[in-house]
Short mmCIF file of C-alpha atoms in Angstrom, two decimals:
data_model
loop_
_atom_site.label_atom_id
_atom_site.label_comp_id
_atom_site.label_asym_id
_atom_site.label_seq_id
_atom_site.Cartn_x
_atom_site.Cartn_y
_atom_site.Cartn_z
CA UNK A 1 1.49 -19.56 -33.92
CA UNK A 2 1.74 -23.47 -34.62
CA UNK A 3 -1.95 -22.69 -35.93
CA UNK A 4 -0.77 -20.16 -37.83
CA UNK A 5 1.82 -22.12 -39.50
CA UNK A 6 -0.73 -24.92 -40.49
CA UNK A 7 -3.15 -22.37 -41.86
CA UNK A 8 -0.53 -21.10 -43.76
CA UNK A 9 0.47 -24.45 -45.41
CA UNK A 10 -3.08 -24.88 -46.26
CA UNK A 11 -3.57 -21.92 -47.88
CA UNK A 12 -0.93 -22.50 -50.21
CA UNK A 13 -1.68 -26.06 -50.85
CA UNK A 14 -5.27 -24.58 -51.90
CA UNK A 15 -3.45 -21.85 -53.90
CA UNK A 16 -1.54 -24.32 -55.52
CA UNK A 17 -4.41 -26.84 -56.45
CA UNK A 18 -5.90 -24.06 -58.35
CA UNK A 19 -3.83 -22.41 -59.84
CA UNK A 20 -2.05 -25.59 -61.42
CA UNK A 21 -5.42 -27.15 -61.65
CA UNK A 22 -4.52 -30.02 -60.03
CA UNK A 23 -7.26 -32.66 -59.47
CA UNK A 24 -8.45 -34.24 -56.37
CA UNK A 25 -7.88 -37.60 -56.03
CA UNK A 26 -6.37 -40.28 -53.90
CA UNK A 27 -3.15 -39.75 -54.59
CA UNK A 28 -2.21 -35.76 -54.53
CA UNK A 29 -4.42 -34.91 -51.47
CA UNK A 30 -2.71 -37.49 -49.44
CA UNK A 31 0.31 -36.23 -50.74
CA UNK A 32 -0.67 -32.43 -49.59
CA UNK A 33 -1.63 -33.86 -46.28
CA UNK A 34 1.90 -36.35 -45.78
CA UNK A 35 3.51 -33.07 -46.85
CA UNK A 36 2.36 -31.23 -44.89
CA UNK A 37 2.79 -32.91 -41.17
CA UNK A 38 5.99 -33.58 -42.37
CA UNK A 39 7.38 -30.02 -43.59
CA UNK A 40 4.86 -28.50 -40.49
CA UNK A 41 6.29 -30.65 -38.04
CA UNK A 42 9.82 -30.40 -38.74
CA UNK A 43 9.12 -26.41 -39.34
CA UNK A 44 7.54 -26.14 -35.51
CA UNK A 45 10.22 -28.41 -34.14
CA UNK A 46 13.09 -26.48 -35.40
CA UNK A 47 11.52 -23.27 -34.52
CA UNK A 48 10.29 -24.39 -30.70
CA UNK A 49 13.88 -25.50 -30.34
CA UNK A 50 16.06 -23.02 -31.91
CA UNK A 51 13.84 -19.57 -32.05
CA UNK A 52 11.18 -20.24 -29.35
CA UNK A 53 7.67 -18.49 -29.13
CA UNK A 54 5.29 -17.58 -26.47
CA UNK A 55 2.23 -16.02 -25.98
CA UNK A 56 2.78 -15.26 -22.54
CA UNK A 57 4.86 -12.48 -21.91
CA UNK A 58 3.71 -9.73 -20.01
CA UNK A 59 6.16 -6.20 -18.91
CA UNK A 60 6.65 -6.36 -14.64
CA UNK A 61 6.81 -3.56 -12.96
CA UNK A 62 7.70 -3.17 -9.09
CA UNK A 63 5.33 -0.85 -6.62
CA UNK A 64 6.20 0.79 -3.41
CA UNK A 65 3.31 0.38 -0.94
CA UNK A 66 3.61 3.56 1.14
CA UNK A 67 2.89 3.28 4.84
CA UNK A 68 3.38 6.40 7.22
CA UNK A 69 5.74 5.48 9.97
CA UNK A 70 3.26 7.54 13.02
CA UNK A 71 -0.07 7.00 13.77
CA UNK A 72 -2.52 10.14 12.79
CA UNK A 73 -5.15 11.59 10.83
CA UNK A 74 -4.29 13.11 7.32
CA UNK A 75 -4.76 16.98 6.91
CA UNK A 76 -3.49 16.95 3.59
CA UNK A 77 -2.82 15.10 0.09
CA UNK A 78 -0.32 17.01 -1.86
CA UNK A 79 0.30 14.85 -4.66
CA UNK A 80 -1.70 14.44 -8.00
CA UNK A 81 -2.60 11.04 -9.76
CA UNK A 82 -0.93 9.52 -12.30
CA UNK A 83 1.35 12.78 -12.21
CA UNK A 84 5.00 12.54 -12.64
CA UNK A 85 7.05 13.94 -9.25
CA UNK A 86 10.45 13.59 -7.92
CA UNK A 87 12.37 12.02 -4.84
CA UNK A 88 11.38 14.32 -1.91
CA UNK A 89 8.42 15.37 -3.25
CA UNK A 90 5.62 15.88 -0.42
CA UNK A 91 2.71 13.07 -0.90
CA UNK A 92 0.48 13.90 1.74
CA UNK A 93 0.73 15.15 5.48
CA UNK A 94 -0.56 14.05 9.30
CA UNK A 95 -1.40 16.08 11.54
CA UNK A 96 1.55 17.45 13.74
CA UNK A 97 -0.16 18.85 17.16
CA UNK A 98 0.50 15.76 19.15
CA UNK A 99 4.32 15.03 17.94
CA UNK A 100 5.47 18.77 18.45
CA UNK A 101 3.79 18.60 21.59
CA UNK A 102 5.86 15.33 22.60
CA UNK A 103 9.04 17.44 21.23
CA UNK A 104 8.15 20.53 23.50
CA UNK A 105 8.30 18.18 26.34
CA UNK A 106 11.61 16.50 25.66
CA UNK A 107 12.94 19.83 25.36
CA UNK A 108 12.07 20.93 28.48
CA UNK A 109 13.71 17.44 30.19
CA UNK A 110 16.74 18.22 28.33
CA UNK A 111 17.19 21.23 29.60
CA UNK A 112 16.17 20.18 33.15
CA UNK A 113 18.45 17.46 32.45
CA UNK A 114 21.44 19.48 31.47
CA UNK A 115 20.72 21.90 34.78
CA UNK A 116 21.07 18.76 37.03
CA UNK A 117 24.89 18.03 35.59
CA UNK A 118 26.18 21.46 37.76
CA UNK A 119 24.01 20.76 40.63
CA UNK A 120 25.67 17.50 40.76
CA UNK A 121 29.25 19.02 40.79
CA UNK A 122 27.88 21.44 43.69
CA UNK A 123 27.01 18.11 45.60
CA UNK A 124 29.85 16.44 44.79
CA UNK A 125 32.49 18.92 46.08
CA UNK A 126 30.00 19.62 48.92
CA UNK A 127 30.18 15.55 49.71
CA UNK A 128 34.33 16.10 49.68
CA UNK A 129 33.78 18.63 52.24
CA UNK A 130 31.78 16.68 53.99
CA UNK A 131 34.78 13.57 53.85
CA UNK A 132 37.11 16.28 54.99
CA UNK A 133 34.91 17.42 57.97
CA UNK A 134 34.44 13.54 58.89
CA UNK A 135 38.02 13.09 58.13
CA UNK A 136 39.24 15.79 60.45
CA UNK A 137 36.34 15.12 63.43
CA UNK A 138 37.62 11.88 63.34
CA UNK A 139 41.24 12.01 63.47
CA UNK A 140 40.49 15.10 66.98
CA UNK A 141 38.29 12.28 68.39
CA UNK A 142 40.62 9.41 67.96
CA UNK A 143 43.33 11.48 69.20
CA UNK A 144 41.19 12.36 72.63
CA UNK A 145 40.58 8.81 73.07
CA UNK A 146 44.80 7.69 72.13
CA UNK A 147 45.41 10.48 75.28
CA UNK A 148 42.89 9.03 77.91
CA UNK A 149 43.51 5.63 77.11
CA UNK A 150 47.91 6.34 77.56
CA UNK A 151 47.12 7.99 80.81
CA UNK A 152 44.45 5.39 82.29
CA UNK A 153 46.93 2.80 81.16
CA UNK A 154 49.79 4.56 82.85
CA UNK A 155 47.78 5.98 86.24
CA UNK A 156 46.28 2.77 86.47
CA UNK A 157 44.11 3.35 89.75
CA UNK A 158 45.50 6.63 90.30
CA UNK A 159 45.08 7.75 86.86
CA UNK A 160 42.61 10.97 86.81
CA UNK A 161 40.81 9.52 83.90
CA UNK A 162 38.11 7.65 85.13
CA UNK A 163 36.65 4.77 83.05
CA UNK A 164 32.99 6.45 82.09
CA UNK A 165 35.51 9.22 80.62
CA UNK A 166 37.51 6.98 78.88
CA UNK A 167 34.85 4.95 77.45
CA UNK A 168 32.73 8.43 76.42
CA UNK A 169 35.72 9.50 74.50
CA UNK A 170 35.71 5.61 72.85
CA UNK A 171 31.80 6.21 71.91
CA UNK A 172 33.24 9.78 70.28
CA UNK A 173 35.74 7.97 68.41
CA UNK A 174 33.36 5.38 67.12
CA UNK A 175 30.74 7.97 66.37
CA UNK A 176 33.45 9.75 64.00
CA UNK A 177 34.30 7.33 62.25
CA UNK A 178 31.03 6.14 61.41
CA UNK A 179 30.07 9.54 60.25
CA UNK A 180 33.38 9.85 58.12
CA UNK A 181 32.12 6.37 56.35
CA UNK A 182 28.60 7.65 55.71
CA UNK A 183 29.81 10.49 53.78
CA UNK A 184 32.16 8.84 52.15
CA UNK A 185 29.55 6.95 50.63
CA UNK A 186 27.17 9.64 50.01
CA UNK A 187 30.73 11.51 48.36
CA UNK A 188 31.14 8.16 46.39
CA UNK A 189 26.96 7.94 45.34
CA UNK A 190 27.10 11.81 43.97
CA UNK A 191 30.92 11.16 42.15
CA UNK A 192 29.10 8.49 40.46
CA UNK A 193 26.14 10.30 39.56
CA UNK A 194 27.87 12.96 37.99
CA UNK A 195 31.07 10.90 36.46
CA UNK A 196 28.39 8.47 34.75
CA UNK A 197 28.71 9.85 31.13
CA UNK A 198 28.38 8.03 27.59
CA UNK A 199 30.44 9.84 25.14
CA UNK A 200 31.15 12.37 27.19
CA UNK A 201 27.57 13.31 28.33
CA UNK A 202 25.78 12.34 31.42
CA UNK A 203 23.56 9.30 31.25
CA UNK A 204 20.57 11.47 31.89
CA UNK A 205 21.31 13.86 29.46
CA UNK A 206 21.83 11.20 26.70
CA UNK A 207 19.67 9.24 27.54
CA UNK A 208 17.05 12.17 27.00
CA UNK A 209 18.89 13.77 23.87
CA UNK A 210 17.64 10.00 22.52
CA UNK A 211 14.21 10.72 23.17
CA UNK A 212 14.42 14.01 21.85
CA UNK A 213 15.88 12.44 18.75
CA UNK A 214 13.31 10.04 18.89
CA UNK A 215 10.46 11.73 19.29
CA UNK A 216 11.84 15.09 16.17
CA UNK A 217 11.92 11.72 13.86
CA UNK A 218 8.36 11.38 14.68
CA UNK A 219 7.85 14.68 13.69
CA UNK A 220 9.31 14.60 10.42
CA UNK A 221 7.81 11.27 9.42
CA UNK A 222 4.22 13.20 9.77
CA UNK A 223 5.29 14.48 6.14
CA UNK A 224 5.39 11.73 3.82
CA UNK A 225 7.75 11.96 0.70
CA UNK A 226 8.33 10.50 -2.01
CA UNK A 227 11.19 7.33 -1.97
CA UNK A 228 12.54 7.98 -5.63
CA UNK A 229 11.20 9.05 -8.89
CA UNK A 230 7.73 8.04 -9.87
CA UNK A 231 4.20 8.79 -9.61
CA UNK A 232 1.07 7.20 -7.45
CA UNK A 233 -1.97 5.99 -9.65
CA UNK A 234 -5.37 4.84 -8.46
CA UNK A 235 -5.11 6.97 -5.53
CA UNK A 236 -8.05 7.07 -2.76
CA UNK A 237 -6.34 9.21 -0.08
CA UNK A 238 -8.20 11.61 1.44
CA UNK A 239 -7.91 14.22 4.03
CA UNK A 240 -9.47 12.58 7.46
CA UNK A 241 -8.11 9.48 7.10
CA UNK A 242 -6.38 7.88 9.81
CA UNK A 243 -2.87 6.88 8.88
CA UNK A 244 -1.63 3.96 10.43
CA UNK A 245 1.57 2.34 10.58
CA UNK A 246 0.21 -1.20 9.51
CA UNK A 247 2.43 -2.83 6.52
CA UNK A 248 -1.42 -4.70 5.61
CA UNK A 249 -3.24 -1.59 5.13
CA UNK A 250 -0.63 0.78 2.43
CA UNK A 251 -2.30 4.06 2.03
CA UNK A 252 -0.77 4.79 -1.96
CA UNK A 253 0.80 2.26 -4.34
CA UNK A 254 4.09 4.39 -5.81
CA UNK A 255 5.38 3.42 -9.07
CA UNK A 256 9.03 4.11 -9.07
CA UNK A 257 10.69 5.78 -12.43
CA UNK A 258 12.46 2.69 -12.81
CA UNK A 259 13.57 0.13 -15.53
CA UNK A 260 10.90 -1.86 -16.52
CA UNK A 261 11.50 -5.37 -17.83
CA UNK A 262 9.42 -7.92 -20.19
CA UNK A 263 8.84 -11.68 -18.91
CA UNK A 264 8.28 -14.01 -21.66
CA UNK A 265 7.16 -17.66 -20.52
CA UNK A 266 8.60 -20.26 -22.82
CA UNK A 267 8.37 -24.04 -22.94
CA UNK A 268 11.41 -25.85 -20.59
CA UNK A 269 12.71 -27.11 -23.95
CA UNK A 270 13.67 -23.59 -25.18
CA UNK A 271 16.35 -23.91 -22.55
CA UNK A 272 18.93 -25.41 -24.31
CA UNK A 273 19.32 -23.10 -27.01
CA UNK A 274 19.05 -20.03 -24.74
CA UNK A 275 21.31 -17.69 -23.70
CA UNK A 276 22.05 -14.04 -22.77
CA UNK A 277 22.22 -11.46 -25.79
CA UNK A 278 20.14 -13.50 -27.85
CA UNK A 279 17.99 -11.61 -30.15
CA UNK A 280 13.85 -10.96 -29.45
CA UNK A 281 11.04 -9.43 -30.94
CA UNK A 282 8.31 -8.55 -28.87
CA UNK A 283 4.72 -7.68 -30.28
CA UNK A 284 2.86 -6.25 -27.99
CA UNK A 285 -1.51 -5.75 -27.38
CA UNK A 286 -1.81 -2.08 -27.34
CA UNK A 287 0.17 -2.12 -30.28
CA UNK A 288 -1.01 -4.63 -33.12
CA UNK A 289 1.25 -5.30 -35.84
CA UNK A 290 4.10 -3.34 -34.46
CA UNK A 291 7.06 -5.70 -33.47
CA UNK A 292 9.53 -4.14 -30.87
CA UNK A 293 12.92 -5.12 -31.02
CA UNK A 294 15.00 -6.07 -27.48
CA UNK A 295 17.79 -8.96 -26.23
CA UNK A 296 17.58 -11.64 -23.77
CA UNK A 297 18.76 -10.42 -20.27
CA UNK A 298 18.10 -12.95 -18.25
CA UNK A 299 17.12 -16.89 -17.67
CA UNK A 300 15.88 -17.00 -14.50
CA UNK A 301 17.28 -19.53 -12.65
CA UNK A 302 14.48 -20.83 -10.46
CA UNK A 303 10.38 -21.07 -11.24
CA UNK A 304 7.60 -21.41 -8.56
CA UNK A 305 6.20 -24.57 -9.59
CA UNK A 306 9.39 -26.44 -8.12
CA UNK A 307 9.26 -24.17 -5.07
CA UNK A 308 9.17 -25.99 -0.97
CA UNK A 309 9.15 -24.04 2.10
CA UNK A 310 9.25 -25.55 5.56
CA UNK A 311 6.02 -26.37 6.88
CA UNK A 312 3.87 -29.33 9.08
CA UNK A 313 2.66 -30.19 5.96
CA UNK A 314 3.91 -32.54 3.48
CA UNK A 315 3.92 -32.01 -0.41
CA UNK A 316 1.27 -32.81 -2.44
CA UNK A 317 2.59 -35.63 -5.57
CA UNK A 318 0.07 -33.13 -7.37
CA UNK A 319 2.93 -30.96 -7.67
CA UNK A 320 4.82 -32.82 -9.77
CA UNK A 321 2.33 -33.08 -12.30
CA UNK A 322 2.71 -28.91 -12.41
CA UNK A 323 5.45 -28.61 -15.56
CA UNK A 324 5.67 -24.70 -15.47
CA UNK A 325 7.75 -22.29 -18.06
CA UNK A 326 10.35 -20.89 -17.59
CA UNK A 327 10.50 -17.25 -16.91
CA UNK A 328 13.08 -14.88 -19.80
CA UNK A 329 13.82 -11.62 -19.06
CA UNK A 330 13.63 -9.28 -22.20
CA UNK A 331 15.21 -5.55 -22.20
CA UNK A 332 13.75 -4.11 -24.97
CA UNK A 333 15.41 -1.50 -27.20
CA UNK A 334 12.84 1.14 -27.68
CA UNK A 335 12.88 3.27 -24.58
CA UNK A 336 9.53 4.94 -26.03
CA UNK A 337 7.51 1.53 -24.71
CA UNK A 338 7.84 3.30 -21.48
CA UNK A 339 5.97 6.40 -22.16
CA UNK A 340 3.73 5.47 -25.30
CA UNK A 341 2.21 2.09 -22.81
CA UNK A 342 1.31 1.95 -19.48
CA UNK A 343 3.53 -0.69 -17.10
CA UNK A 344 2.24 -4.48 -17.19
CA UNK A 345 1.14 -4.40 -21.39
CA UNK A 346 0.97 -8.12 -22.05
CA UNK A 347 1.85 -9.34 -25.48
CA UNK A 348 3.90 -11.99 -27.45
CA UNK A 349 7.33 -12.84 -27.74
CA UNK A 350 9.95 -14.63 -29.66
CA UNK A 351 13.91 -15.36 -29.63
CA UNK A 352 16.19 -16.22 -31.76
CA UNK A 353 19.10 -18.02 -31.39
CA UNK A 354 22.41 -18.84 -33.25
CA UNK A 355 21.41 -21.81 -34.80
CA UNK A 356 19.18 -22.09 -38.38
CA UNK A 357 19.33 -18.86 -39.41
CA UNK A 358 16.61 -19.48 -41.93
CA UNK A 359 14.42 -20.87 -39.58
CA UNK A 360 14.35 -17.72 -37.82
CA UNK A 361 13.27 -15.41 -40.43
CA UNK A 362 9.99 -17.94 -40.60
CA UNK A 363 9.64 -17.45 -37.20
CA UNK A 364 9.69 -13.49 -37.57
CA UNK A 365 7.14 -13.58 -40.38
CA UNK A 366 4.85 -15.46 -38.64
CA UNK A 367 5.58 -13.42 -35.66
CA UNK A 368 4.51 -10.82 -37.74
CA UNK A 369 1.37 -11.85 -39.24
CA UNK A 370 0.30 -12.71 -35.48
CA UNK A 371 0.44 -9.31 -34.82
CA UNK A 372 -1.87 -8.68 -37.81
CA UNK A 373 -4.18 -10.89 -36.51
CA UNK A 374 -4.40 -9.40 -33.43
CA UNK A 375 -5.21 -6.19 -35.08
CA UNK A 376 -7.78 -7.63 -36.51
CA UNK A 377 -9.26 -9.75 -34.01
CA UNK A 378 -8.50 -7.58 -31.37
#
């Protein structure tokens, strides 16, 4: 556009020789020339500072890669290209056999499972019977062994217990009451088997309800949908293809139905004039002299060429030499740039600020005639 502007002082510098017939000599072309740098200049210095221009700006868009979360082969592609479809909407399918067959069998342990929880109540009060049966076997042979051991104590060596008797009703006793503690453990091992519950549920059965969970997820994931309002483009899928959960390898690119947003890169100096709400005009290259209106929404507040992440390596001083732009969001007003151009048109953009008001309506006449010129250079 600074070309533009000189062009444009030349031309009427030529239009003005001739039509005044003014004559060429030392003194009035130096004069055009001096003029010119000096009403040029301060025209592209007010305008770079105040009402900034670029001829970088480009409209972002942001793309979904879809992977599917199973491994399998695809039996089906439901969607159309470059077709418009809804959230939910079915994009293509895997094949199913080998996840239902997983679910079948987690069924079948859950219900195993769940048969196991009254068969460990049956052992359970069986294993109390089996304390009470200790319990009492004990307490008859300790109370055979209390009676011989009072009356060899008290017959001494007339007592008609002999000692082998005594000492066979002492084995008895022992015996008992190492059977009663066997049980008991055996009563406490089956308590604890079928007390063990999370939530309310037995560990076995929860812990197989999880798989079961688990493994219907799996299922459903073998239909891919779509994450939110969109459409896929440049689409390859085919039926055969074997989808695997890899974030490297995405099988479809979807577009969400989202805002788009234009990125103008401007010169670091336009940043002290900037700010949010400013005005911008925004010709684009599918669309030659046609200027589309919009406001600044955003400076961003970093750009990549200052960027450091932590490495082994050091940083190059070649980096400093890297100026970089900085990066202005532009919402533009006509919603109809959506529909009428596909996402990521490039173009040209300018703002304008506050500040010489006069200035800017230069800036938007030039900015018009460069979208002339790209119509007819273009």
């Amino acid at each position: 556009m600074d070309l533009l502007l000189v062009l444009t002082y030349t031309a009427v510098c030529i239009a003005i020789f001739k039509i005044f017939k003014i004559p060429l000599t030392k003194w009035t072309v130096p004069t055009a020339i001096l003029g010119g740098i000096f009403i040029v200049g301060a025209l592209i210095l007010l305008m770079n500072y105040n009402h900034p221009y670029t001829p970088f700006a480009k409209e972002y868009f942001v793309t979904t890669p879809i992977n599917p979360a199973v491994r399998g082969v695809v039996i089906s592609v439901d969607v159309e290209p470059n077709t418009p479809i809804k959230k939910g909407d079915v994009l293509f399918k895997i094949d199913p056999t080998p996840f239902q067959a997983i679910v079948k069998q987690k069924r079948a342990a859950l219900v195993a499972a769940e048969l196991e929880v009254p068969q460990l109540k049956a052992a359970w009060e069986t294993a109390l019977a089996s304390v009470s049966r200790a319990t009492a076997d004990r307490d008859r042979t300790k109370s055979a062994f209390d009676r011989y051991e009072k009356g060899r104590k008290r017959g001494g060596a007339n007592s008609p217990f002999t000692e082998l008797e005594l000492d066979n009703k002492r084995q008895l006793y022992l015996a008992s009451e190492a059977q009663l503690t066997a049980v008991r453990a055996e009563e406490l091992r089956v308590r604890l088997a079928y007390e063990s519950n999370v939530d309310g549920v037995n560990t076995k059965v929860a812990g197989i309800q999880g798989e079961l969970e688990k493994a219907q997820f799996d299922l459903e994931q073998t239909v891919v949908k779509a994450p939110a309002d969109g459409m896929v483009t440049q689409m390859a899928l085919r039926p055969g293809i074997v989808a695997v959960p890899m974030p490297l390898r995405p099988l479809l690119s979807f577009i969400p139905d989202e805002e788009r947003v234009f990125v103008g890169a401007f010169w670091q100096n336009s940043l002290l004039r900037l700010k949010e709400g400013d005005e911008a005009e925004v010709i684009l290259d599918g669309a030659p002299g046609q200027v589309f209106k919009g406001k600044v929404a955003k400076v961003l507040p970093a750009m990549a060429e200052g960027e450091i992440q932590s490495s082994g390596a050091l940083v190059s001083s070649n980096r400093l030499m890297t100026r970089g732009r900085a990066l202005v969001l532009i919402k533009l007003e006509d919603h109809e740039v959506r529909t009428r151009f596909p996402a990521g048109v490039s173009g040209h953009a300018a703002i304008y600020t506050e500040h010489f008001a006069h200035v800017s309506i230069m800036r938007k006449v030039l900015l018009r005639m460069q979208g002339w010129l790209n119509y007819l250079f273009h």
